[in-house]
Amino acid sequence: MPQPLALDSTLSDFNQLIWWLVLLKVAIVFVFLLLTTIFMIWFERRVIGRMQNRPGPNRAGPFGLLQPIADALKLPLKEDIVPTGVDKLVFFVAPILAAAPSFVAFAIIPWGPEVSIFHHQTPLQVADLPVAVLLVLAMSSIGVYGIVLAGWASRGPYSILGALRSTAQVISYEIAMGLSFVAVFLDAGSLSTTAIVNAQAHYWYAWVLAPSFIIYLVTMVGETNRIPFDLPEGEGEIVAGHMTEYSSMKFAMFFLAEYINMTTVSALATTLFLGGWRAPWPLTIIGPAVNSGWWPVLWFLIKVFALLFCYVWLRGTLPRTRYDQLMALGWKILIPFSIIWLLLVATVRALRADNHSPVVYAVAGVVLVLFVLLITFWDNGYQKHLARIAPDNPGATAEEEDEWDYDEDGELVKVVRAAPEPRYPVPPLDLPHYHGLELDAADGSVRGDATGVTKEVTGAGS
């Protein structure tokens, strides 16, 4: 006979659960993640359609609600194409390896307090560990193996480039993400998600650890490969990256992993920084009843879907960044700032514990010096960037810029300078077909009527 659980669930409470309760909660989490994925596909299309002044899905069912169901039925029926020359075993395993860890990571998320299910008290959480938050980092790292193996097994240039980009991206962003977690661990005194939620009973870490919260919001977008950080699958650059050679259900597995990862990192942000399942401040005035029973599940879902809306908002607002900008943000800004902020948080904690130790004051002085050096480093980098994009000799007059030389007839003429070379490669803008000419494939000669008038190339037949 299991013992009754305490008012606040602890790690020991999970050892008293009945096996069928564990299986029930696993099934609930599995179904919730699948339904959230289906809803987010519809929600994303509708919201971006609203932002861009177009209807979005509106044919399949009322308000297009059945469109995700139609997509889910269409994908298994599409032909499953396997290119020749691929490593078939790895090619088949990679999508599963990308999707499976995203389900496991949600197991340590608490979505409510202890409730009664079929007359048995149980915490609304599949499991908890002394190092529960590290499980999310471990599962996200394993998920990247699926992307890397998919690119390697495809044996295509675009797939390899997408896999390499994903590898470099996850290294740079997981370091900053892990450092943002450490500040929460220091304040809560535990890596258990249940203990972290209980530590936010009076205030949320989103306010007292705001820099860590902001860093995590940026890194979780890079972690899930979403716009503006979706470089591993940049359609305009490398077709679809690691998914270029995939089709049918294997293609759908990568999208399933992406949307489940979005839900998982949003739930983790809610747990670590937004009080978890606890009600927001205006509702706490009512009394402790808002944080008991099944009401906390509603507060948890509201917070998670608010963060998921931010994902959609970013996709409908921001363009894709360049890869050098992506890496510079991770290595030059987020990681240095995370380290200095972590040292500052640790110093404040030490000052609270011991106000008379000279070591603490020495460390505090070192932290301030590092912060000043970081600001100086950023300012120097910004000034160099302005110098690179500034025109040459901005203070020169028109007379100083003009050059004069003698032509073939001995006349003094002004030298017309050629246009400066573009900073990034662009396609040629004066190809023969722009002037009504065609290039003969046989001998390479140009034929046609050169009228000298530039024509618009539309791709439509005349």
Short mmCIF file of C-alpha atoms in Angstrom, two decimals:
data_model
loop_
_atom_site.label_atom_id
_atom_site.label_comp_id
_atom_site.label_asym_id
_atom_site.label_seq_id
_atom_site.Cartn_x
_atom_site.Cartn_y
_atom_site.Cartn_z
CA MET A 1 0.00 0.00 0.00
CA PRO A 2 1.66 3.28 -1.06
CA GLN A 3 2.14 5.94 1.56
CA PRO A 4 0.33 9.29 1.21
CA LEU A 5 2.45 11.95 -0.45
CA ALA A 6 3.57 15.18 1.16
CA LEU A 7 2.01 18.53 0.31
CA ASP A 8 5.01 19.56 -1.85
CA SER A 9 6.26 16.73 -3.98
CA THR A 10 9.89 15.71 -3.52
CA LEU A 11 12.21 13.23 -5.20
CA SER A 12 11.23 10.51 -2.73
CA ASP A 13 7.56 10.85 -3.73
CA PHE A 14 8.27 9.39 -7.16
CA ASN A 15 9.40 6.12 -5.58
CA GLN A 16 5.89 5.55 -4.16
CA LEU A 17 3.95 5.72 -7.43
CA ILE A 18 1.95 2.82 -8.81
CA TRP A 19 3.20 1.47 -12.14
CA TRP A 20 -0.06 2.08 -14.02
CA LEU A 21 -0.06 5.71 -12.85
CA VAL A 22 3.38 6.16 -14.39
CA LEU A 23 2.20 4.62 -17.67
CA LEU A 24 -0.89 6.83 -17.63
CA LYS A 25 1.16 9.98 -17.22
CA VAL A 26 3.56 8.87 -19.97
CA ALA A 27 0.59 8.39 -22.30
CA ILE A 28 -0.84 11.80 -21.36
CA VAL A 29 2.48 13.53 -22.10
CA PHE A 30 2.83 11.66 -25.41
CA VAL A 31 -0.68 12.62 -26.55
CA PHE A 32 -0.23 16.20 -25.34
CA LEU A 33 2.94 16.65 -27.38
CA LEU A 34 1.32 15.23 -30.52
CA LEU A 35 -1.79 17.38 -30.13
CA THR A 36 0.33 20.46 -29.44
CA THR A 37 2.28 19.80 -32.64
CA ILE A 38 -0.94 19.52 -34.67
CA PHE A 39 -2.32 22.67 -33.08
CA MET A 40 0.91 24.65 -33.59
CA ILE A 41 1.01 23.83 -37.30
CA TRP A 42 -2.47 25.31 -37.71
CA PHE A 43 -1.82 28.15 -35.27
CA GLU A 44 1.43 29.18 -36.96
CA ARG A 45 -0.16 29.34 -40.39
CA ARG A 46 -3.15 31.33 -39.17
CA VAL A 47 -1.11 33.82 -37.13
CA ILE A 48 1.49 34.45 -39.86
CA GLY A 49 -1.34 34.77 -42.38
CA ARG A 50 -2.90 37.41 -40.16
CA MET A 51 0.42 39.23 -39.81
CA GLN A 52 0.95 39.22 -43.59
CA ASN A 53 -2.64 40.18 -44.44
CA ARG A 54 -3.62 36.87 -46.06
CA PRO A 55 -6.17 34.27 -44.96
CA GLY A 56 -4.03 31.24 -44.14
CA PRO A 57 -5.63 27.77 -44.07
CA ASN A 58 -9.41 28.17 -44.38
CA ARG A 59 -10.64 25.34 -46.64
CA ALA A 60 -10.27 22.09 -44.70
CA GLY A 61 -12.81 22.34 -41.89
CA PRO A 62 -14.01 25.47 -40.08
CA PHE A 63 -11.23 28.07 -39.94
CA GLY A 64 -8.94 25.47 -41.55
CA LEU A 65 -8.81 23.42 -38.33
CA LEU A 66 -8.62 20.14 -40.27
CA GLN A 67 -5.65 21.25 -42.38
CA PRO A 68 -3.04 19.69 -40.00
CA ILE A 69 -5.05 16.44 -40.09
CA ALA A 70 -4.98 16.52 -43.89
CA ASP A 71 -1.22 17.08 -43.83
CA ALA A 72 -0.75 14.22 -41.37
CA LEU A 73 -2.72 11.91 -43.67
CA LYS A 74 -0.93 13.12 -46.79
CA LEU A 75 2.65 12.57 -45.63
CA PRO A 76 2.44 8.77 -45.06
CA LEU A 77 0.82 8.38 -48.49
CA LYS A 78 3.60 10.18 -50.34
CA GLU A 79 6.25 8.10 -52.04
CA ASP A 80 9.20 7.31 -49.80
CA ILE A 81 12.22 8.04 -51.99
CA VAL A 82 15.63 6.72 -50.93
CA PRO A 83 18.44 8.06 -53.14
CA THR A 84 21.03 5.63 -54.43
CA GLY A 85 24.38 5.67 -52.69
CA VAL A 86 23.09 6.63 -49.23
CA ASP A 87 23.94 4.73 -46.07
CA LYS A 88 20.51 3.12 -45.73
CA LEU A 89 20.71 2.06 -42.09
CA VAL A 90 21.82 5.49 -40.86
CA PHE A 91 19.46 7.16 -43.34
CA PHE A 92 16.49 5.39 -41.70
CA VAL A 93 17.67 5.72 -38.10
CA ALA A 94 18.53 9.45 -38.22
CA PRO A 95 14.90 10.79 -38.22
CA ILE A 96 14.03 8.55 -35.27
CA LEU A 97 17.13 9.67 -33.41
CA ALA A 98 16.10 13.30 -33.97
CA ALA A 99 12.50 12.84 -32.75
CA ALA A 100 12.76 10.34 -29.88
CA PRO A 101 14.88 12.46 -27.44
CA SER A 102 12.40 15.33 -27.72
CA PHE A 103 9.71 13.11 -26.14
CA VAL A 104 12.04 11.98 -23.33
CA ALA A 105 13.06 15.51 -22.35
CA PHE A 106 9.49 16.49 -21.40
CA ALA A 107 9.36 13.76 -18.73
CA ILE A 108 10.97 15.95 -16.05
CA ILE A 109 8.66 18.96 -16.59
CA PRO A 110 6.19 19.48 -13.69
CA TRP A 111 2.84 20.63 -15.08
CA GLY A 112 0.98 20.75 -11.81
CA PRO A 113 1.08 19.95 -8.07
CA GLU A 114 -0.11 16.74 -6.46
CA VAL A 115 -3.63 15.76 -7.39
CA SER A 116 -5.90 12.78 -6.91
CA ILE A 117 -6.16 10.44 -9.91
CA PHE A 118 -8.54 7.52 -9.32
CA HIS A 119 -8.22 8.12 -5.56
CA HIS A 120 -4.42 8.01 -5.65
CA GLN A 121 -2.33 11.09 -4.81
CA THR A 122 0.35 11.68 -7.43
CA PRO A 123 2.43 14.64 -8.65
CA LEU A 124 1.61 15.87 -12.16
CA GLN A 125 5.04 14.97 -13.47
CA VAL A 126 6.34 11.79 -15.06
CA ALA A 127 9.63 11.73 -13.12
CA ASP A 128 12.13 13.92 -11.33
CA LEU A 129 15.88 13.54 -10.87
CA PRO A 130 18.53 15.26 -8.75
CA VAL A 131 19.97 16.54 -12.06
CA ALA A 132 16.68 16.79 -13.96
CA VAL A 133 17.50 19.94 -15.95
CA LEU A 134 20.68 18.36 -17.29
CA LEU A 135 18.49 15.66 -18.86
CA VAL A 136 17.03 18.29 -21.20
CA LEU A 137 20.50 19.40 -22.29
CA ALA A 138 21.54 15.78 -22.80
CA MET A 139 18.47 14.94 -24.90
CA SER A 140 18.84 18.08 -27.03
CA SER A 141 22.47 17.14 -27.70
CA ILE A 142 21.47 13.64 -28.73
CA GLY A 143 18.83 15.09 -31.04
CA VAL A 144 21.56 16.93 -32.92
CA TYR A 145 23.14 13.55 -33.69
CA GLY A 146 20.04 12.77 -35.72
CA ILE A 147 20.58 15.90 -37.83
CA VAL A 148 24.30 15.23 -38.25
CA LEU A 149 23.77 11.58 -39.20
CA ALA A 150 21.00 12.54 -41.63
CA GLY A 151 23.35 14.92 -43.43
CA TRP A 152 26.21 12.43 -43.46
CA ALA A 153 24.07 9.49 -44.63
CA SER A 154 22.51 11.50 -47.47
CA ARG A 155 25.93 11.93 -49.13
CA GLY A 156 24.85 15.25 -50.66
CA PRO A 157 26.62 18.64 -50.47
CA TYR A 158 23.60 20.54 -49.18
CA SER A 159 22.88 17.87 -46.56
CA ILE A 160 26.49 17.88 -45.35
CA LEU A 161 26.47 21.69 -45.09
CA GLY A 162 23.26 21.61 -43.06
CA ALA A 163 24.69 18.99 -40.70
CA LEU A 164 27.89 20.98 -40.18
CA ARG A 165 25.94 24.15 -39.54
CA SER A 166 23.76 22.42 -36.96
CA THR A 167 26.84 21.05 -35.18
CA ALA A 168 28.52 24.45 -34.93
CA GLN A 169 25.26 26.11 -33.91
CA VAL A 170 24.43 23.72 -31.09
CA ILE A 171 27.94 24.02 -29.64
CA SER A 172 27.83 27.80 -29.49
CA TYR A 173 24.28 28.04 -28.16
CA GLU A 174 24.25 25.17 -25.68
CA ILE A 175 27.19 26.70 -23.81
CA ALA A 176 25.29 29.95 -23.26
CA MET A 177 22.11 28.01 -22.46
CA GLY A 178 23.86 25.90 -19.84
CA LEU A 179 25.40 28.98 -18.25
CA SER A 180 21.97 30.63 -18.02
CA PHE A 181 20.76 27.57 -16.09
CA VAL A 182 23.58 27.77 -13.54
CA ALA A 183 22.31 31.07 -12.14
CA VAL A 184 18.96 29.37 -11.43
CA PHE A 185 20.74 26.43 -9.78
CA LEU A 186 22.69 28.78 -7.52
CA ASP A 187 19.58 30.60 -6.34
CA ALA A 188 17.35 27.52 -5.97
CA GLY A 189 20.08 25.32 -4.52
CA SER A 190 18.98 22.35 -6.60
CA LEU A 191 18.87 20.95 -10.14
CA SER A 192 15.51 19.27 -9.53
CA THR A 193 12.66 20.88 -11.47
CA THR A 194 10.28 20.30 -8.57
CA ALA A 195 12.60 22.13 -6.16
CA ILE A 196 13.10 24.99 -8.64
CA VAL A 197 9.33 25.50 -8.96
CA ASN A 198 8.94 25.41 -5.17
CA ALA A 199 11.74 28.01 -4.84
CA GLN A 200 9.67 30.44 -6.95
CA ALA A 201 6.73 30.49 -4.56
CA HIS A 202 7.30 34.19 -3.72
CA TYR A 203 9.00 35.56 -6.85
CA TRP A 204 9.80 34.40 -10.36
CA TYR A 205 13.38 34.07 -11.55
CA ALA A 206 12.42 35.93 -14.73
CA TRP A 207 12.60 39.12 -12.61
CA VAL A 208 15.51 38.51 -10.24
CA LEU A 209 17.58 36.69 -12.90
CA ALA A 210 16.40 38.68 -15.91
CA PRO A 211 19.72 38.48 -17.87
CA SER A 212 19.68 34.69 -17.60
CA PHE A 213 16.07 34.65 -18.79
CA ILE A 214 16.87 36.83 -21.82
CA ILE A 215 19.89 34.70 -22.71
CA TYR A 216 17.78 31.56 -22.50
CA LEU A 217 15.07 33.07 -24.72
CA VAL A 218 17.68 33.75 -27.43
CA THR A 219 19.42 30.40 -27.09
CA MET A 220 16.23 28.36 -27.15
CA VAL A 221 15.41 29.81 -30.58
CA GLY A 222 18.86 28.80 -31.81
CA GLU A 223 18.54 25.41 -30.11
CA THR A 224 15.37 24.57 -32.03
CA ASN A 225 16.69 25.85 -35.41
CA ARG A 226 13.88 28.36 -35.85
CA ILE A 227 13.89 31.68 -37.68
CA PRO A 228 15.96 33.84 -37.42
CA PHE A 229 18.43 31.04 -36.54
CA ASP A 230 17.31 28.28 -38.93
CA LEU A 231 20.62 28.18 -40.78
CA PRO A 232 20.88 24.33 -40.89
CA GLU A 233 17.87 24.24 -43.22
CA GLY A 234 18.16 27.63 -44.95
CA GLU A 235 15.93 27.20 -48.03
CA GLY A 236 17.49 30.10 -49.90
CA GLU A 237 21.03 28.83 -49.40
CA ILE A 238 21.15 25.03 -49.03
CA VAL A 239 17.65 23.96 -50.18
CA ALA A 240 16.60 22.24 -46.95
CA GLY A 241 19.92 21.28 -45.39
CA HIS A 242 19.94 17.89 -43.72
CA MET A 243 16.36 17.20 -44.91
CA THR A 244 17.06 17.73 -48.62
CA GLU A 245 17.02 14.02 -49.53
CA TYR A 246 14.15 13.01 -47.21
CA SER A 247 10.49 12.51 -48.07
CA SER A 248 7.28 10.99 -46.72
CA MET A 249 7.25 10.00 -43.03
CA LYS A 250 10.99 10.41 -42.50
CA PHE A 251 10.64 14.02 -43.62
CA ALA A 252 7.71 14.43 -41.20
CA MET A 253 9.79 13.07 -38.31
CA PHE A 254 12.16 16.03 -38.51
CA PHE A 255 9.27 18.48 -38.35
CA LEU A 256 7.74 16.54 -35.48
CA ALA A 257 11.05 16.82 -33.61
CA GLU A 258 11.21 20.56 -34.28
CA TYR A 259 7.75 21.33 -32.92
CA ILE A 260 8.10 19.02 -29.91
CA ASN A 261 11.43 20.64 -29.09
CA MET A 262 9.70 24.02 -29.26
CA THR A 263 7.15 22.82 -26.71
CA THR A 264 9.82 21.27 -24.48
CA VAL A 265 12.09 24.34 -24.31
CA SER A 266 9.05 26.59 -23.75
CA ALA A 267 7.94 24.35 -20.88
CA LEU A 268 11.47 24.42 -19.47
CA ALA A 269 11.52 28.22 -19.64
CA THR A 270 8.21 28.25 -17.79
CA THR A 271 9.60 25.90 -15.14
CA LEU A 272 12.92 27.68 -14.58
CA PHE A 273 11.95 31.33 -14.92
CA LEU A 274 8.16 31.82 -14.93
CA GLY A 275 7.21 30.01 -11.75
CA GLY A 276 6.25 26.74 -13.40
CA TRP A 277 2.63 25.81 -12.75
CA ARG A 278 2.16 28.56 -10.14
CA ALA A 279 -0.40 31.26 -10.84
CA PRO A 280 0.78 34.78 -11.79
CA TRP A 281 0.70 37.57 -9.24
CA PRO A 282 -2.79 39.06 -9.66
CA LEU A 283 -4.40 35.65 -9.21
CA THR A 284 -2.42 34.85 -6.05
CA ILE A 285 -4.41 37.54 -4.23
CA ILE A 286 -7.42 35.22 -4.35
CA GLY A 287 -5.69 32.73 -2.08
CA PRO A 288 -3.88 29.40 -2.11
CA ALA A 289 -6.77 27.76 -3.96
CA VAL A 290 -5.43 28.96 -7.32
CA ASN A 291 -2.29 26.84 -6.80
CA SER A 292 -4.08 23.65 -5.80
CA GLY A 293 -6.07 21.02 -7.63
CA TRP A 294 -6.16 21.11 -11.42
CA TRP A 295 -6.06 24.92 -11.81
CA PRO A 296 -2.23 25.06 -12.00
CA VAL A 297 -2.34 23.00 -15.21
CA LEU A 298 -4.20 25.91 -16.83
CA TRP A 299 -1.61 28.47 -15.69
CA PHE A 300 1.17 26.21 -16.97
CA LEU A 301 -0.43 25.84 -20.39
CA ILE A 302 -1.05 29.59 -20.70
CA LYS A 303 2.63 30.32 -20.08
CA VAL A 304 3.81 27.63 -22.48
CA PHE A 305 1.55 28.74 -25.32
CA ALA A 306 2.51 32.38 -24.75
CA LEU A 307 6.15 31.41 -25.40
CA LEU A 308 5.10 29.33 -28.42
CA PHE A 309 3.32 32.39 -29.78
CA CYS A 310 6.62 34.26 -29.54
CA TYR A 311 8.16 31.60 -31.81
CA VAL A 312 5.47 32.31 -34.42
CA TRP A 313 5.85 36.04 -33.92
CA LEU A 314 9.58 35.86 -34.63
CA ARG A 315 9.03 33.77 -37.75
CA GLY A 316 6.53 36.24 -39.15
CA THR A 317 8.69 39.27 -38.30
CA LEU A 318 12.43 38.65 -38.61
CA PRO A 319 14.51 37.57 -41.62
CA ARG A 320 17.11 34.84 -41.47
CA THR A 321 20.49 35.98 -40.16
CA ARG A 322 23.79 35.37 -41.91
CA TYR A 323 25.87 32.53 -40.55
CA ASP A 324 28.73 34.80 -39.44
CA GLN A 325 26.23 36.95 -37.51
CA LEU A 326 24.80 33.84 -35.89
CA MET A 327 28.17 32.57 -34.67
CA ALA A 328 29.32 36.04 -33.59
CA LEU A 329 26.21 36.44 -31.44
CA GLY A 330 26.86 33.14 -29.70
CA TRP A 331 30.63 33.35 -29.15
CA LYS A 332 31.25 37.09 -28.85
CA ILE A 333 28.17 38.25 -26.94
CA LEU A 334 26.12 35.52 -25.26
CA ILE A 335 28.91 33.34 -23.87
CA PRO A 336 31.14 36.16 -22.46
CA PHE A 337 28.14 37.94 -20.96
CA SER A 338 26.83 34.67 -19.47
CA ILE A 339 30.15 33.98 -17.76
CA ILE A 340 30.42 37.45 -16.24
CA TRP A 341 26.76 37.45 -15.17
CA LEU A 342 27.25 34.04 -13.53
CA LEU A 343 30.26 35.33 -11.61
CA LEU A 344 28.21 38.31 -10.49
CA VAL A 345 25.36 36.09 -9.25
CA ALA A 346 27.81 33.84 -7.39
CA THR A 347 29.48 36.88 -5.82
CA VAL A 348 26.15 38.27 -4.60
CA ARG A 349 25.28 34.90 -3.10
CA ALA A 350 28.65 34.78 -1.34
CA LEU A 351 28.20 38.32 0.01
CA ARG A 352 24.88 37.33 1.51
CA ALA A 353 26.46 34.32 3.22
CA ASP A 354 29.69 36.00 4.44
CA ASN A 355 30.01 39.79 4.56
CA HIS A 356 33.52 39.91 6.05
CA SER A 357 35.61 37.66 3.84
CA PRO A 358 38.23 39.60 1.81
CA VAL A 359 38.14 36.89 -0.87
CA VAL A 360 34.55 37.74 -1.71
CA TYR A 361 35.39 41.44 -2.12
CA ALA A 362 38.37 40.54 -4.30
CA VAL A 363 36.21 38.40 -6.53
CA ALA A 364 33.63 41.18 -6.71
CA GLY A 365 36.33 43.59 -7.90
CA VAL A 366 37.49 41.10 -10.54
CA VAL A 367 33.92 40.73 -11.78
CA LEU A 368 33.53 44.49 -12.15
CA VAL A 369 36.82 44.71 -14.06
CA LEU A 370 35.72 41.90 -16.38
CA PHE A 371 32.41 43.64 -16.98
CA VAL A 372 34.20 46.87 -17.95
CA LEU A 373 36.53 44.94 -20.27
CA LEU A 374 33.57 43.25 -21.90
CA ILE A 375 31.86 46.58 -22.58
CA THR A 376 35.12 47.94 -24.01
CA PHE A 377 35.50 44.88 -26.22
CA TRP A 378 31.98 45.29 -27.57
CA ASP A 379 32.52 49.02 -28.21
CA ASN A 380 35.79 48.40 -30.08
CA GLY A 381 34.13 45.75 -32.20
CA TYR A 382 31.27 48.08 -33.03
CA GLN A 383 33.64 50.88 -34.02
CA LYS A 384 35.55 48.50 -36.30
CA HIS A 385 32.28 47.45 -37.88
CA LEU A 386 31.38 51.08 -38.56
CA ALA A 387 34.81 51.66 -40.08
CA ARG A 388 34.36 48.67 -42.41
CA ILE A 389 31.02 49.82 -43.76
CA ALA A 390 31.92 53.53 -43.98
CA PRO A 391 32.83 54.89 -47.48
CA ASP A 392 36.48 55.58 -48.23
CA ASN A 393 37.71 59.11 -47.39
CA PRO A 394 34.38 60.42 -46.10
CA GLY A 395 35.85 63.90 -45.57
CA ALA A 396 37.21 64.34 -49.10
CA THR A 397 35.70 66.99 -51.35
CA ALA A 398 34.41 66.47 -54.88
CA GLU A 399 37.51 68.14 -56.38
CA GLU A 400 39.82 65.78 -54.47
CA GLU A 401 37.90 62.72 -55.60
CA ASP A 402 37.99 63.59 -59.32
CA GLU A 403 40.82 62.15 -61.38
CA TRP A 404 41.95 63.61 -64.76
CA ASP A 405 43.98 61.98 -67.50
CA TYR A 406 44.75 62.37 -71.23
CA ASP A 407 42.87 60.25 -73.75
CA GLU A 408 44.14 58.89 -77.08
CA ASP A 409 43.64 62.27 -78.80
CA GLY A 410 45.58 64.13 -76.17
CA GLU A 411 42.51 65.71 -74.60
CA LEU A 412 42.30 66.09 -70.80
CA VAL A 413 39.27 64.13 -69.62
CA LYS A 414 37.88 63.06 -66.30
CA VAL A 415 38.57 59.46 -65.35
CA VAL A 416 35.38 57.57 -64.63
CA ARG A 417 35.98 55.18 -61.77
CA ALA A 418 34.57 51.71 -61.87
CA ALA A 419 31.91 50.80 -59.36
CA PRO A 420 33.33 49.26 -56.16
CA GLU A 421 33.29 45.51 -55.87
CA PRO A 422 30.30 44.20 -53.91
CA ARG A 423 31.02 42.93 -50.44
CA TYR A 424 29.17 39.66 -51.12
CA PRO A 425 28.90 37.74 -54.41
CA VAL A 426 25.89 38.65 -56.54
CA PRO A 427 24.74 37.16 -59.86
CA PRO A 428 25.68 39.08 -63.04
CA LEU A 429 23.08 41.69 -63.94
CA ASP A 430 23.84 42.01 -67.69
CA LEU A 431 23.36 38.51 -69.06
CA PRO A 432 22.51 38.13 -72.78
CA HIS A 433 18.89 37.04 -72.22
CA TYR A 434 18.19 40.36 -70.49
CA HIS A 435 18.64 41.98 -73.92
CA GLY A 436 16.60 39.52 -75.95
CA LEU A 437 19.62 37.36 -76.90
CA GLU A 438 20.02 33.63 -76.48
CA LEU A 439 23.16 31.57 -75.95
CA ASP A 440 23.58 28.75 -78.47
CA ALA A 441 24.37 25.56 -76.55
CA ALA A 442 26.24 24.04 -79.50
CA ASP A 443 29.04 26.53 -80.11
CA GLY A 444 28.49 29.06 -77.33
CA SER A 445 27.69 31.90 -79.76
CA VAL A 446 25.11 34.55 -79.00
CA ARG A 447 22.16 34.79 -81.39
CA GLY A 448 18.99 36.83 -81.47
CA ASP A 449 17.83 40.40 -82.02
CA ALA A 450 19.86 42.78 -79.85
CA THR A 451 17.55 45.73 -79.40
CA GLY A 452 19.49 47.15 -76.49
CA VAL A 453 16.31 47.25 -74.42
CA THR A 454 16.34 45.38 -71.15
CA LYS A 455 13.48 42.90 -70.92
CA GLU A 456 11.86 41.53 -67.78
CA VAL A 457 12.41 37.82 -67.39
CA THR A 458 9.21 36.32 -65.97
CA GLY A 459 9.54 32.68 -66.93
CA ALA A 460 6.22 32.72 -68.79
CA GLY A 461 6.05 31.70 -72.42
CA SER A 462 5.31 34.31 -75.08
#
